[in-house]
PDB file of C-alpha atoms in Angstrom:
ATOM      1  CA  ALA A  28       0.000   0.000   0.000  1.00 77.00           C
ATOM      2  CA  GLN A  29       1.221   3.488  -0.761  1.00 86.00           C
ATOM      3  CA  SER A  30       2.021   5.913   2.046  1.00 91.00           C
ATOM      4  CA  VAL A  31       3.337   9.427   2.551  1.00 95.00           C
ATOM      5  CA  SER A  32       5.557  10.664   5.334  1.00 95.00           C
ATOM      6  CA  GLN A  33       6.014  14.305   6.263  1.00 96.00           C
ATOM      7  CA  HIS A  34       8.810  14.584   8.767  1.00 87.00           C
ATOM      8  CA  ASN A  35       8.219  18.056  10.105  1.00 88.00           C
ATOM      9  CA  HIS A  36       4.976  18.511  11.985  1.00 92.00           C
ATOM     10  CA  HIS A  37       5.492  22.101  13.017  1.00 95.00           C
ATOM     11  CA  VAL A  38       7.991  24.577  11.572  1.00 97.00           C
ATOM     12  CA  ILE A  39       8.578  28.114  12.812  1.00 97.00           C
ATOM     13  CA  LEU A  40      10.551  30.544  10.650  1.00 97.00           C
ATOM     14  CA  SER A  41      11.246  34.231  10.559  1.00 97.00           C
ATOM     15  CA  GLU A  42      10.289  36.217   7.485  1.00 96.00           C
ATOM     16  CA  ALA A  43      12.860  35.996   4.667  1.00 96.00           C
ATOM     17  CA  ALA A  44      14.169  32.657   5.914  1.00 97.00           C
ATOM     18  CA  SER A  45      14.399  29.789   3.460  1.00 97.00           C
ATOM     19  CA  LEU A  46      11.947  26.914   3.684  1.00 97.00           C
ATOM     20  CA  GLU A  47      12.260  23.233   2.945  1.00 97.00           C
ATOM     21  CA  LEU A  48       9.538  20.785   3.948  1.00 97.00           C
ATOM     22  CA  GLY A  49      10.267  17.108   3.607  1.00 96.00           C
ATOM     23  CA  CYS A  50       8.011  14.577   1.926  1.00 97.00           C
ATOM     24  CA  ASN A  51       8.791  10.928   1.308  1.00 97.00           C
ATOM     25  CA  TYR A  52       6.488   8.375  -0.212  1.00 95.00           C
ATOM     26  CA  SER A  53       6.431   4.643  -0.587  1.00 92.00           C
ATOM     27  CA  TYR A  54       5.136   3.152  -3.802  1.00 89.00           C
ATOM     28  CA  GLY A  55       6.973   1.064  -6.329  1.00 83.00           C
ATOM     29  CA  GLY A  56       5.283   2.240  -9.497  1.00 86.00           C
ATOM     30  CA  THR A  57       4.696   5.449 -11.373  1.00 87.00           C
ATOM     31  CA  VAL A  58       3.438   8.252  -9.164  1.00 89.00           C
ATOM     32  CA  ASN A  59       1.938  11.684  -9.425  1.00 91.00           C
ATOM     33  CA  LEU A  60       2.890  14.010  -6.597  1.00 94.00           C
ATOM     34  CA  PHE A  61       1.193  17.043  -5.119  1.00 95.00           C
ATOM     35  CA  TRP A  62       1.596  19.706  -2.496  1.00 96.00           C
ATOM     36  CA  TYR A  63      -1.553  21.276  -1.111  1.00 95.00           C
ATOM     37  CA  VAL A  64      -1.803  24.260   1.196  1.00 96.00           C
ATOM     38  CA  GLN A  65      -4.509  25.169   3.686  1.00 94.00           C
ATOM     39  CA  TYR A  66      -4.429  28.769   4.868  1.00 94.00           C
ATOM     40  CA  PRO A  67      -6.158  29.534   8.181  1.00 91.00           C
ATOM     41  CA  GLY A  68      -9.905  29.364   7.728  1.00 87.00           C
ATOM     42  CA  GLN A  69      -9.670  28.353   4.082  1.00 89.00           C
ATOM     43  CA  HIS A  70      -9.989  25.099   2.216  1.00 88.00           C
ATOM     44  CA  LEU A  71      -7.262  22.970   0.690  1.00 93.00           C
ATOM     45  CA  GLN A  72      -5.714  24.426  -2.453  1.00 92.00           C
ATOM     46  CA  LEU A  73      -3.238  22.952  -4.884  1.00 92.00           C
ATOM     47  CA  LEU A  74       0.202  24.505  -4.598  1.00 94.00           C
ATOM     48  CA  LEU A  75       1.988  22.488  -7.247  1.00 94.00           C
ATOM     49  CA  LYS A  76       2.032  19.060  -8.859  1.00 93.00           C
ATOM     50  CA  TYR A  77       4.374  16.690 -10.639  1.00 93.00           C
ATOM     51  CA  PHE A  78       3.160  14.319 -13.325  1.00 90.00           C
ATOM     52  CA  SER A  79       6.139  13.806 -15.629  1.00 88.00           C
ATOM     53  CA  GLY A  80       9.053  15.583 -17.262  1.00 91.00           C
ATOM     54  CA  ASP A  81      11.235  18.095 -15.443  1.00 93.00           C
ATOM     55  CA  PRO A  82      11.550  16.904 -11.842  1.00 94.00           C
ATOM     56  CA  LEU A  83      11.807  20.491 -10.623  1.00 96.00           C
ATOM     57  CA  VAL A  84       8.294  21.821 -10.457  1.00 95.00           C
ATOM     58  CA  LYS A  85       7.380  25.434  -9.901  1.00 95.00           C
ATOM     59  CA  GLY A  86       4.105  26.359  -8.285  1.00 92.00           C
ATOM     60  CA  ILE A  87       2.240  29.413  -7.149  1.00 90.00           C
ATOM     61  CA  LYS A  88       3.589  32.083  -4.790  1.00 93.00           C
ATOM     62  CA  GLY A  89       7.236  31.246  -5.411  1.00 95.00           C
ATOM     63  CA  PHE A  90       7.089  27.652  -4.210  1.00 96.00           C
ATOM     64  CA  GLU A  91       8.896  24.832  -5.945  1.00 97.00           C
ATOM     65  CA  ALA A  92       9.410  21.140  -5.348  1.00 97.00           C
ATOM     66  CA  GLU A  93      11.904  18.617  -6.634  1.00 96.00           C
ATOM     67  CA  PHE A  94      11.024  15.007  -7.374  1.00 96.00           C
ATOM     68  CA  ILE A  95      13.981  12.741  -6.609  1.00 95.00           C
ATOM     69  CA  LYS A  96      12.922   9.302  -7.720  1.00 93.00           C
ATOM     70  CA  SER A  97      15.893   7.494  -6.194  1.00 93.00           C
ATOM     71  CA  LYS A  98      15.049   8.936  -2.797  1.00 94.00           C
ATOM     72  CA  PHE A  99      11.268   8.662  -3.139  1.00 95.00           C
ATOM     73  CA  SER A 100      11.128  12.305  -2.132  1.00 96.00           C
ATOM     74  CA  PHE A 101       9.233  15.399  -3.181  1.00 97.00           C
ATOM     75  CA  ASN A 102      10.443  18.192  -0.920  1.00 97.00           C
ATOM     76  CA  LEU A 103       8.836  21.616  -0.997  1.00 97.00           C
ATOM     77  CA  ARG A 104      11.043  24.717  -1.047  1.00 97.00           C
ATOM     78  CA  LYS A 105      10.780  28.474  -1.007  1.00 97.00           C
ATOM     79  CA  PRO A 106      13.830  30.756  -0.910  1.00 97.00           C
ATOM     80  CA  SER A 107      12.263  33.482   1.227  1.00 97.00           C
ATOM     81  CA  VAL A 108       9.064  33.004   3.212  1.00 97.00           C
ATOM     82  CA  GLN A 109       6.550  35.688   4.042  1.00 97.00           C
ATOM     83  CA  TRP A 110       4.145  36.034   6.942  1.00 96.00           C
ATOM     84  CA  SER A 111       1.322  35.224   4.511  1.00 96.00           C
ATOM     85  CA  ASP A 112       2.817  31.754   3.972  1.00 97.00           C
ATOM     86  CA  THR A 113       1.640  30.763   7.444  1.00 97.00           C
ATOM     87  CA  ALA A 114      -0.499  27.712   6.716  1.00 97.00           C
ATOM     88  CA  GLU A 115      -0.601  23.947   6.835  1.00 96.00           C
ATOM     89  CA  TYR A 116       1.062  22.097   3.973  1.00 97.00           C
ATOM     90  CA  PHE A 117       0.131  18.610   2.819  1.00 97.00           C
ATOM     91  CA  CYS A 118       2.068  16.344   0.521  1.00 97.00           C
ATOM     92  CA  ALA A 119       0.078  13.783  -1.468  1.00 95.00           C
ATOM     93  CA  VAL A 120       0.859  10.923  -3.813  1.00 93.00           C
ATOM     94  CA  LYS A 121      -1.301   9.290  -6.450  1.00 89.00           C
ATOM     95  CA  GLY A 122      -0.179   5.781  -7.200  1.00 83.00           C
ATOM     96  CA  GLY A 123      -2.034   2.608  -7.951  1.00 73.00           C
ATOM     97  CA  TYR A 124      -5.712   2.580  -8.936  1.00 72.00           C
ATOM     98  CA  GLN A 125      -5.764   6.388  -9.053  1.00 74.00           C
ATOM     99  CA  LYS A 126      -5.770   6.469  -5.260  1.00 80.00           C
ATOM    100  CA  VAL A 127      -4.502   9.664  -3.625  1.00 87.00           C
ATOM    101  CA  THR A 128      -2.872   9.392  -0.205  1.00 91.00           C
ATOM    102  CA  PHE A 129      -2.101  12.438   1.910  1.00 94.00           C
ATOM    103  CA  GLY A 130       0.578  12.986   4.501  1.00 95.00           C
ATOM    104  CA  THR A 131      -0.232  14.191   7.998  1.00 95.00           C
ATOM    105  CA  GLY A 132       0.655  17.783   7.174  1.00 96.00           C
ATOM    106  CA  THR A 133       3.217  20.348   8.323  1.00 97.00           C
ATOM    107  CA  LYS A 134       2.128  23.496  10.079  1.00 96.00           C
ATOM    108  CA  LEU A 135       4.279  26.446   9.081  1.00 97.00           C
ATOM    109  CA  GLN A 136       4.317  29.538  11.232  1.00 97.00           C
ATOM    110  CA  VAL A 137       6.153  32.568   9.872  1.00 97.00           C
ATOM    111  CA  ILE A 138       7.072  35.224  12.395  1.00 96.00           C
ATOM    112  CA  PRO A 139       7.169  38.826  11.113  1.00 91.00           C
TER     113      PRO A 139
ATOM    114  CA  GLU B   1     -16.185  29.174 -12.291  1.00 62.00           C
ATOM    115  CA  ALA B   2     -17.859  28.149  -9.036  1.00 78.00           C
ATOM    116  CA  GLY B   3     -15.891  25.870  -6.781  1.00 91.00           C
ATOM    117  CA  VAL B   4     -16.938  22.752  -4.955  1.00 95.00           C
ATOM    118  CA  VAL B   5     -19.899  23.505  -2.716  1.00 96.00           C
ATOM    119  CA  GLN B   6     -20.578  21.677   0.510  1.00 97.00           C
ATOM    120  CA  SER B   7     -23.313  21.981   3.084  1.00 97.00           C
ATOM    121  CA  PRO B   8     -23.758  22.316   5.908  1.00 97.00           C
ATOM    122  CA  ARG B   9     -20.479  23.911   6.965  1.00 95.00           C
ATOM    123  CA  TYR B  10     -20.926  22.878  10.569  1.00 96.00           C
ATOM    124  CA  LYS B  11     -23.020  20.212  12.233  1.00 97.00           C
ATOM    125  CA  ILE B  12     -23.363  19.283  15.882  1.00 97.00           C
ATOM    126  CA  ILE B  13     -25.295  16.153  16.760  1.00 97.00           C
ATOM    127  CA  GLU B  14     -25.623  13.722  19.621  1.00 96.00           C
ATOM    128  CA  LYS B  15     -24.235  10.242  19.254  1.00 95.00           C
ATOM    129  CA  LYS B  16     -26.518   7.661  17.698  1.00 96.00           C
ATOM    130  CA  GLN B  17     -28.207  10.332  15.604  1.00 97.00           C
ATOM    131  CA  PRO B  18     -28.059  10.264  11.792  1.00 97.00           C
ATOM    132  CA  VAL B  19     -26.341  12.983   9.773  1.00 98.00           C
ATOM    133  CA  ALA B  20     -25.965  13.759   6.091  1.00 98.00           C
ATOM    134  CA  PHE B  21     -23.577  15.906   4.109  1.00 97.00           C
ATOM    135  CA  TRP B  22     -24.108  17.266   0.627  1.00 97.00           C
ATOM    136  CA  CYS B  23     -21.617  18.089  -2.102  1.00 97.00           C
ATOM    137  CA  ASN B  24     -21.992  19.808  -5.451  1.00 96.00           C
ATOM    138  CA  PRO B  25     -18.835  19.361  -7.539  1.00 95.00           C
ATOM    139  CA  ILE B  26     -17.442  21.702 -10.143  1.00 93.00           C
ATOM    140  CA  SER B  27     -19.527  21.572 -13.289  1.00 91.00           C
ATOM    141  CA  GLY B  28     -18.240  18.967 -15.726  1.00 89.00           C
ATOM    142  CA  HIS B  29     -16.085  17.130 -13.191  1.00 91.00           C
ATOM    143  CA  ASN B  30     -16.782  13.421 -13.460  1.00 90.00           C
ATOM    144  CA  THR B  31     -14.718  12.318 -10.484  1.00 92.00           C
ATOM    145  CA  LEU B  32     -15.881  13.041  -6.960  1.00 94.00           C
ATOM    146  CA  TYR B  33     -14.167  12.191  -3.694  1.00 95.00           C
ATOM    147  CA  TRP B  34     -15.224  12.159  -0.069  1.00 97.00           C
ATOM    148  CA  TYR B  35     -12.462  12.471   2.502  1.00 96.00           C
ATOM    149  CA  ARG B  36     -12.421  12.540   6.275  1.00 97.00           C
ATOM    150  CA  GLN B  37      -9.853  14.713   8.018  1.00 95.00           C
ATOM    151  CA  ASN B  38      -9.290  14.146  11.690  1.00 93.00           C
ATOM    152  CA  LEU B  39      -7.675  16.827  13.811  1.00 89.00           C
ATOM    153  CA  GLY B  40      -3.946  17.002  13.150  1.00 85.00           C
ATOM    154  CA  GLN B  41      -4.105  14.558  10.260  1.00 89.00           C
ATOM    155  CA  GLY B  42      -4.230  14.676   6.515  1.00 93.00           C
ATOM    156  CA  PRO B  43      -7.374  13.841   4.543  1.00 95.00           C
ATOM    157  CA  GLU B  44      -8.198  10.146   4.283  1.00 94.00           C
ATOM    158  CA  LEU B  45     -10.179   8.897   1.332  1.00 93.00           C
ATOM    159  CA  LEU B  46     -13.577   7.422   2.118  1.00 95.00           C
ATOM    160  CA  ILE B  47     -14.981   6.929  -1.368  1.00 95.00           C
ATOM    161  CA  ARG B  48     -14.312   7.902  -4.966  1.00 94.00           C
ATOM    162  CA  TYR B  49     -16.897   8.138  -7.714  1.00 94.00           C
ATOM    163  CA  GLU B  50     -16.402   8.095 -11.453  1.00 91.00           C
ATOM    164  CA  ASN B  51     -19.692   9.555 -12.649  1.00 91.00           C
ATOM    165  CA  GLU B  52     -22.321   7.664 -10.651  1.00 91.00           C
ATOM    166  CA  GLU B  53     -20.187   4.592 -10.005  1.00 92.00           C
ATOM    167  CA  ALA B  54     -18.339   4.122  -6.723  1.00 93.00           C
ATOM    168  CA  VAL B  55     -14.961   2.825  -7.928  1.00 90.00           C
ATOM    169  CA  ASP B  56     -13.126   2.866  -4.601  1.00 89.00           C
ATOM    170  CA  ASP B  57     -15.022   2.531  -1.334  1.00 91.00           C
ATOM    171  CA  SER B  58     -12.526   0.290   0.418  1.00 87.00           C
ATOM    172  CA  GLN B  59     -12.036   2.775   3.273  1.00 89.00           C
ATOM    173  CA  LEU B  60     -15.727   3.505   3.830  1.00 93.00           C
ATOM    174  CA  PRO B  61     -17.041   1.992   7.092  1.00 91.00           C
ATOM    175  CA  LYS B  62     -20.012   0.374   5.480  1.00 90.00           C
ATOM    176  CA  ASP B  63     -21.758  -0.603   8.688  1.00 94.00           C
ATOM    177  CA  ARG B  64     -22.683   3.017   9.358  1.00 96.00           C
ATOM    178  CA  PHE B  65     -21.566   5.089   6.379  1.00 96.00           C
ATOM    179  CA  SER B  66     -23.279   5.276   3.011  1.00 96.00           C
ATOM    180  CA  ALA B  67     -22.911   7.494  -0.004  1.00 97.00           C
ATOM    181  CA  GLU B  68     -24.673   8.079  -3.251  1.00 95.00           C
ATOM    182  CA  ARG B  69     -24.160  10.117  -6.360  1.00 95.00           C
ATOM    183  CA  LEU B  70     -27.349  10.087  -8.338  1.00 84.00           C
ATOM    184  CA  LYS B  71     -27.074  11.175 -11.960  1.00 86.00           C
ATOM    185  CA  GLY B  72     -23.334  11.545 -11.542  1.00 85.00           C
ATOM    186  CA  VAL B  73     -23.438  15.105 -10.239  1.00 92.00           C
ATOM    187  CA  ASP B  74     -24.313  15.921  -6.609  1.00 96.00           C
ATOM    188  CA  SER B  75     -23.409  13.515  -3.857  1.00 97.00           C
ATOM    189  CA  THR B  76     -24.495  12.847  -0.302  1.00 97.00           C
ATOM    190  CA  LEU B  77     -22.599  11.126   2.470  1.00 98.00           C
ATOM    191  CA  LYS B  78     -24.582   9.725   5.369  1.00 97.00           C
ATOM    192  CA  ILE B  79     -23.655   8.408   8.783  1.00 97.00           C
ATOM    193  CA  GLN B  80     -26.201   6.401  10.734  1.00 96.00           C
ATOM    194  CA  PRO B  81     -25.816   6.154  13.637  1.00 96.00           C
ATOM    195  CA  ALA B  82     -23.032   8.618  14.400  1.00 96.00           C
ATOM    196  CA  GLU B  83     -20.397   7.779  17.005  1.00 96.00           C
ATOM    197  CA  LEU B  84     -18.124  10.044  19.030  1.00 96.00           C
ATOM    198  CA  GLY B  85     -15.161   9.027  16.886  1.00 95.00           C
ATOM    199  CA  ASP B  86     -16.852  10.344  13.764  1.00 97.00           C
ATOM    200  CA  SER B  87     -16.123  13.924  14.809  1.00 97.00           C
ATOM    201  CA  ALA B  88     -13.979  15.276  11.976  1.00 97.00           C
ATOM    202  CA  VAL B  89     -14.057  17.480   8.920  1.00 96.00           C
ATOM    203  CA  TYR B  90     -15.645  15.804   5.912  1.00 98.00           C
ATOM    204  CA  LEU B  91     -14.201  17.058   2.662  1.00 97.00           C
ATOM    205  CA  CYS B  92     -15.564  16.732  -0.826  1.00 97.00           C
ATOM    206  CA  ALA B  93     -13.325  17.133  -3.855  1.00 95.00           C
ATOM    207  CA  SER B  94     -13.855  16.882  -7.586  1.00 93.00           C
ATOM    208  CA  ARG B  95     -11.547  16.342 -10.501  1.00 90.00           C
ATOM    209  CA  GLY B  96     -11.675  16.968 -14.178  1.00 82.00           C
ATOM    210  CA  LYS B  97      -9.237  16.074 -16.927  1.00 70.00           C
ATOM    211  CA  SER B  98      -7.205  18.482 -18.929  1.00 60.00           C
ATOM    212  CA  SER B  99      -6.449  17.845 -22.566  1.00 46.00           C
ATOM    213  CA  GLY B 100      -2.967  16.794 -21.563  1.00 47.00           C
ATOM    214  CA  GLY B 101      -4.266  13.970 -19.413  1.00 48.00           C
ATOM    215  CA  THR B 102      -3.213  15.553 -16.157  1.00 58.00           C
ATOM    216  CA  ASP B 103      -5.717  16.278 -13.461  1.00 68.00           C
ATOM    217  CA  THR B 104      -6.115  18.172 -10.248  1.00 81.00           C
ATOM    218  CA  GLN B 105      -8.475  17.746  -7.337  1.00 88.00           C
ATOM    219  CA  TYR B 106     -10.378  20.784  -6.178  1.00 91.00           C
ATOM    220  CA  PHE B 107     -11.574  20.749  -2.605  1.00 94.00           C
ATOM    221  CA  GLY B 108     -14.657  22.175  -1.012  1.00 96.00           C
ATOM    222  CA  PRO B 109     -14.618  23.990   2.340  1.00 94.00           C
ATOM    223  CA  GLY B 110     -15.655  20.884   4.251  1.00 96.00           C
ATOM    224  CA  THR B 111     -18.276  20.095   6.847  1.00 97.00           C
ATOM    225  CA  ARG B 112     -17.074  20.117  10.422  1.00 96.00           C
ATOM    226  CA  LEU B 113     -18.969  17.440  12.340  1.00 98.00           C
ATOM    227  CA  THR B 114     -19.038  17.364  16.118  1.00 97.00           C
ATOM    228  CA  VAL B 115     -20.620  14.355  17.778  1.00 97.00           C
ATOM    229  CA  LEU B 116     -21.485  14.863  21.454  1.00 96.00           C
TER     230      LEU B 116
END
């Protein structure tokens, strides 16, 4: 069965700091990978996705993620965070039978 | 384009009572998902529909949960009877297909259920 692991449950950063959130998955076949974001009081929104091609994927609001197949990883990065990036971030994988599995989420708090 | 609509947004019931949630997906989206999100966790799939057919309901607790998607558009998720452990946010999502074959799920705001 496929699974997703997000190592950081709660991250606190100052504005302008760089961000990297870890995501590892387990599935032996072809995968599609996603990062979703949930801002306070809002619903889940897609941040970026990887389906094929260039393993470095750029999303909205300056976020990017790199798919490293050999490491089964899809880490999320942003060079300089802003207070408005305070949110919860979920990594998700779509593997067999079109099933999407989410990680437990990482809460990011950015301090002005 | 309107997003995924869910109602009610909040529901408080006593245990052993029935409850139902409604979802209206984005127009033209054939795939519809119901997820449950417990506090501090990521969404967990309950059921996935392709049009009106439930193609993955392996995680749906069928002794008390049921779902339907008549005519392949709106969907309802029902719990009868509700238990304390059912307190969670119930999310609906829908998916369409782009011409390139890629797809994205769009989530509704969820229904927050509290069982007392």
